[in-house]
Amino acid sequence: MFTVLKPGVAADLSGAAYSLFLSVGAETFRQDRSSTAISTSHPEGYTRSAAVFPWSELEWNRWTINSGLRYERQRTEPKDSVTISDERVDSESIEPQISVLCRLNERWSAFGSVAFVNRMPAVDELYDGFAGGAASLDLKDEQDKNVEIGLSHKSTALLRADDELTVKMTLFRNHINDMIVRTNLPAPSPSYTNIDKAYLRGGELEASYLAGDWQFGAAVSVVDGDDQDGDILDTRPNDRVVLTAAWQASAAWKLGMPSILAAGRDKPDGTHRGGYGVHDIHATYSPQQGALEGVELQVGIDNVTDRDYVPATYISGPAPGRNF
């Protein structure tokens, strides 16, 4: 169970030759982690956090520049069912970021971004006792520097007067300090620890075609990574293709079917995780008039074929089967 609140205010500081909007927001978050069966690998606990963040959006000639800063405090504490520790852990982070987009012409744009992101330890990592490991109360925050560059293209009236094609290619490199990883060691060693440095790099190619009430999409994602010693990271996700199809059946109803086709991945310990294909179906109902105007209801079935699979990022499996 979790609760999220995100109030915010905005100011228009635009001038004659540019537009500038400044937003200031705050966020509170509360998560109550419970389990129907007590497990050392799925500890129960509470996570509470609060954050504030200013954000600016500047448009000038062909340029769009967005920048922001986020400050967050988090407190995590275990429930009584956790036997390896009863200590709570407090963390805080400051996260600046900036992104720049340049419209080269009517169809092509170039973009780039730099973001400094902190990931504070989660309940699982702090209080996990799987395989007899000790609590990991001394974990440092992951500190990520994420750099992206890319190109985007937009075309209209390709096959019919009202269609639209967008294509985007992105290359990224993440430099991670104090990356949190599982040790797989018994006590007194902690279940999780930090490694000094890690590097993730990869690319994404996305395409979307819109024609009338139909929208089709395809995306290819490839990721690789290693640590400061050149050893392959155990946290690399599967390379994958995501296919989507959506139909706007009416003004209020939208139906869609995304599919994930993932390649297999060799693990650093010499094992292999096989590839898989998972298909979902979902529907969105958003009335445009009447008493329910402004309300959105989403329903769906995940893993329609009830595929048994284990993603490369999982310690063990299987992943969830068919669920509504």
XYZ file of C-alpha atoms in Angstrom:
324
model
C 0.000 0.000 0.000
C 1.360 3.438 -0.853
C 0.198 7.059 -1.011
C 1.631 9.854 -3.153
C 0.711 13.578 -3.088
C 2.159 16.112 -5.586
C 0.926 19.713 -5.217
C 2.652 22.469 -7.225
C 2.463 26.068 -8.478
C 3.746 27.729 -11.666
C 4.789 31.241 -12.662
C 4.950 32.793 -16.165
C 8.161 34.857 -16.489
C 8.074 35.141 -20.293
C 9.438 38.103 -22.260
C 8.933 39.460 -25.769
C 11.484 37.127 -27.408
C 11.233 34.074 -25.185
C 8.877 32.085 -22.961
C 9.940 31.060 -19.463
C 7.872 29.107 -16.961
C 8.960 28.305 -13.419
C 7.269 25.550 -11.436
C 7.761 24.779 -7.772
C 6.344 21.558 -6.371
C 6.395 19.260 -3.384
C 5.857 15.533 -3.053
C 5.113 13.246 -0.140
C 5.240 9.463 -0.337
C 4.294 6.703 2.096
C 4.635 2.972 1.435
C 3.495 0.152 3.720
C 5.244 -3.038 2.590
C 3.421 -6.202 3.736
C 3.591 -9.876 2.829
C 1.000 -12.629 3.200
C 3.798 -15.069 4.004
C 6.732 -13.869 6.110
C 9.961 -14.181 4.104
C 13.533 -13.077 4.806
C 13.919 -12.155 1.121
C 10.801 -9.954 1.135
C 11.027 -8.022 4.422
C 8.085 -5.963 5.621
C 8.663 -2.298 6.357
C 7.661 1.338 5.993
C 9.115 3.957 3.654
C 8.269 7.640 4.033
C 9.726 10.470 1.990
C 9.205 14.163 1.262
C 10.671 16.223 -1.575
C 10.634 19.755 -2.992
C 11.646 20.681 -6.535
C 11.841 23.856 -8.670
C 11.673 23.348 -12.451
C 12.173 25.844 -15.298
C 11.152 25.619 -18.972
C 12.752 28.099 -21.379
C 11.927 28.400 -25.104
C 14.009 30.782 -27.221
C 14.137 30.656 -31.010
C 15.018 27.041 -31.926
C 16.045 26.118 -28.385
C 14.197 24.524 -25.479
C 16.085 24.293 -22.181
C 14.651 22.582 -19.114
C 16.433 22.534 -15.765
C 15.536 21.467 -12.266
C 16.716 20.648 -8.774
C 15.202 18.110 -6.376
C 15.789 17.750 -2.640
C 14.432 14.664 -0.876
C 14.518 13.111 2.580
C 13.599 9.462 3.201
C 13.066 7.350 6.299
C 12.880 3.541 6.172
C 12.085 1.283 9.113
C 11.331 -2.448 9.459
C 8.197 -4.017 10.889
C 8.185 -6.368 13.872
C 8.344 -9.398 11.536
C 11.920 -8.442 10.548
C 14.248 -10.221 12.968
C 17.727 -9.197 11.737
C 17.349 -5.508 12.705
C 14.944 -3.008 14.232
C 16.936 0.108 13.269
C 15.481 2.793 11.035
C 17.564 4.464 8.323
C 17.403 8.151 7.281
C 18.708 9.403 3.922
C 18.677 12.625 1.923
C 19.619 13.592 -1.628
C 20.076 16.612 -3.909
C 19.536 16.000 -7.635
C 20.207 18.652 -10.324
C 19.444 18.072 -14.006
C 19.337 19.930 -17.316
C 18.143 19.038 -20.812
C 18.543 20.902 -24.120
C 16.645 20.445 -27.389
C 17.499 22.197 -30.662
C 15.040 22.170 -33.582
C 17.331 21.799 -36.610
C 14.447 22.221 -39.068
C 10.744 21.378 -39.300
C 11.424 17.632 -39.130
C 14.685 17.071 -37.268
C 15.711 17.869 -33.692
C 18.801 17.127 -31.615
C 18.703 16.765 -27.842
C 20.879 16.004 -24.861
C 20.629 15.878 -21.087
C 22.706 15.520 -17.944
C 21.124 14.382 -14.679
C 22.586 13.610 -11.273
C 20.329 11.073 -9.572
C 20.555 9.528 -6.102
C 18.846 6.208 -5.403
C 18.351 5.684 -1.691
C 18.353 2.082 -0.372
C 14.997 0.282 -0.399
C 13.406 -1.919 2.279
C 14.566 -5.075 0.468
C 18.201 -3.972 0.416
C 18.401 -2.719 4.009
C 16.654 -5.597 5.802
C 17.008 -8.575 3.441
C 18.190 -11.730 5.236
C 18.019 -14.150 2.298
C 20.595 -16.985 2.504
C 21.490 -15.914 6.037
C 22.931 -12.500 5.207
C 23.016 -9.731 7.801
C 21.159 -6.415 7.607
C 22.759 -3.845 5.273
C 22.341 -0.732 7.408
C 25.572 0.944 6.244
C 24.570 1.151 2.583
C 25.376 4.423 0.832
C 23.057 5.999 -1.713
C 23.685 5.152 -5.350
C 24.923 8.321 -7.079
C 24.285 8.283 -10.813
C 25.455 10.713 -13.491
C 23.269 10.056 -16.532
C 24.226 11.512 -19.920
C 21.992 11.221 -23.002
C 22.260 12.478 -26.584
C 19.981 11.798 -29.485
C 18.111 12.747 -32.648
C 14.379 12.825 -33.355
C 12.445 13.028 -36.626
C 8.790 13.779 -37.331
C 6.956 13.374 -40.641
C 3.305 13.811 -41.597
C 1.062 12.802 -44.510
C 3.111 9.735 -45.450
C 0.391 7.239 -46.406
C -2.690 9.379 -45.747
C -3.428 13.028 -45.057
C -3.836 12.656 -41.286
C -1.009 10.251 -40.381
C 2.176 11.010 -38.431
C 5.489 9.180 -37.978
C 7.967 9.974 -35.212
C 11.374 8.325 -34.805
C 13.850 8.877 -31.965
C 17.341 7.504 -31.408
C 19.007 7.874 -28.004
C 22.490 6.941 -26.790
C 23.213 7.002 -23.064
C 25.984 6.412 -20.546
C 25.436 6.150 -16.794
C 28.355 6.558 -14.387
C 27.316 5.083 -11.027
C 29.173 5.606 -7.750
C 28.433 3.289 -4.794
C 26.200 0.982 -6.826
C 24.123 -1.307 -4.581
C 24.608 -5.015 -5.329
C 23.758 -8.311 -3.616
C 26.657 -10.143 -1.952
C 25.085 -13.639 -1.698
C 27.169 -14.152 1.462
C 26.006 -15.447 4.889
C 26.197 -13.431 8.120
C 28.105 -11.586 9.417
C 28.458 -10.278 5.836
C 25.580 -7.979 4.835
C 23.162 -9.151 2.154
C 23.894 -6.035 0.081
C 26.950 -3.814 -0.317
C 28.217 -0.902 -2.435
C 30.757 -1.212 -5.232
C 32.902 1.854 -5.948
C 32.049 2.472 -9.586
C 29.924 0.979 -12.332
C 29.161 1.959 -15.901
C 26.045 1.355 -17.993
C 25.859 2.255 -21.668
C 23.478 1.527 -24.438
C 20.974 2.866 -26.897
C 17.297 2.986 -27.761
C 15.579 3.312 -31.115
C 11.873 4.179 -30.989
C 9.262 4.666 -33.706
C 5.582 5.565 -33.491
C 3.030 5.729 -36.318
C -0.355 7.420 -35.804
C -3.152 7.130 -38.348
C -6.696 8.099 -37.445
C -7.833 6.096 -34.417
C -4.857 3.717 -34.549
C -1.351 4.039 -33.121
C 1.514 1.556 -33.599
C 4.898 1.628 -31.925
C 8.187 -0.249 -31.804
C 11.233 0.246 -29.600
C 14.582 -1.542 -29.418
C 16.702 -1.264 -26.252
C 20.287 -2.527 -25.822
C 22.213 -2.154 -22.529
C 25.682 -3.262 -21.419
C 27.673 -2.531 -18.291
C 30.688 -3.337 -16.102
C 32.334 -2.227 -12.876
C 35.630 -0.414 -12.236
C 37.562 -3.682 -12.662
C 35.974 -4.469 -16.022
C 33.798 -7.265 -14.587
C 30.359 -7.619 -16.184
C 27.496 -6.309 -14.013
C 24.909 -8.804 -12.805
C 22.206 -6.109 -12.980
C 22.115 -5.688 -16.784
C 18.561 -5.949 -18.140
C 17.620 -8.077 -21.138
C 18.065 -6.517 -24.556
C 14.526 -6.268 -25.853
C 11.990 -5.147 -28.429
C 8.702 -3.572 -27.309
C 5.773 -3.592 -29.767
C 2.557 -1.675 -29.108
C -0.791 -1.270 -30.820
C -3.580 1.004 -29.558
C -7.084 1.755 -30.847
C -9.119 4.811 -29.827
C -12.459 3.006 -30.006
C -14.418 6.110 -29.004
C -13.858 9.439 -27.300
C -14.020 7.662 -23.935
C -12.500 4.235 -24.651
C -8.940 3.336 -25.677
C -7.732 -0.267 -26.075
C -4.110 -1.361 -26.326
C -1.818 -4.389 -26.477
C 1.894 -4.026 -25.651
C 4.286 -6.944 -26.152
C 7.846 -7.402 -24.846
C 10.215 -9.676 -26.759
C 13.421 -10.105 -24.744
C 16.691 -11.760 -25.714
C 18.486 -14.163 -23.405
C 21.326 -12.933 -21.214
C 24.496 -14.650 -19.963
C 25.099 -14.047 -16.238
C 28.539 -13.396 -14.689
C 28.319 -16.678 -12.746
C 28.215 -18.661 -16.018
C 24.453 -19.333 -16.036
C 22.101 -18.220 -18.788
C 18.670 -16.602 -18.544
C 16.531 -17.506 -21.537
C 14.637 -15.037 -23.673
C 10.891 -14.588 -23.426
C 7.837 -12.962 -24.954
C 5.154 -11.385 -22.750
C 1.885 -9.874 -24.001
C -0.521 -7.588 -22.122
C -3.977 -6.159 -22.853
C -5.302 -2.961 -21.303
C -8.211 -0.534 -21.638
C -8.641 3.069 -20.523
C -12.042 4.669 -19.871
C -12.088 8.479 -19.565
C -15.557 10.063 -19.949
C -15.555 13.397 -21.769
C -18.782 14.707 -20.274
C -21.247 14.137 -17.446
C -20.611 13.576 -13.752
C -17.545 11.388 -14.411
C -15.784 13.884 -16.685
C -12.132 14.113 -15.647
C -12.082 10.607 -14.134
C -9.846 7.949 -15.721
C -10.230 4.209 -15.140
C -7.556 1.763 -16.298
C -8.003 -2.024 -16.411
C -5.844 -4.698 -17.928
C -4.520 -8.252 -18.029
C -0.745 -8.680 -17.736
C 1.054 -11.721 -19.141
C -2.035 -12.936 -20.985
C -0.460 -16.267 -22.000
C 0.748 -16.918 -18.404
C 4.342 -17.194 -19.606
C 6.857 -18.643 -17.124
C 10.012 -16.523 -17.341
C 12.789 -14.911 -15.283
C 14.158 -11.476 -16.322
C 17.934 -11.077 -16.238
C 17.692 -8.529 -13.402
C 15.862 -10.983 -11.081
C 17.804 -12.853 -8.412
C 15.405 -15.761 -8.799
C 12.031 -16.348 -10.364
C 9.653 -16.727 -11.811
C 8.223 -13.340 -12.728
C 4.487 -12.798 -12.056
C 2.147 -14.924 -14.153
C -1.180 -13.872 -15.589
C -2.788 -11.178 -13.431
C -5.611 -8.662 -13.654
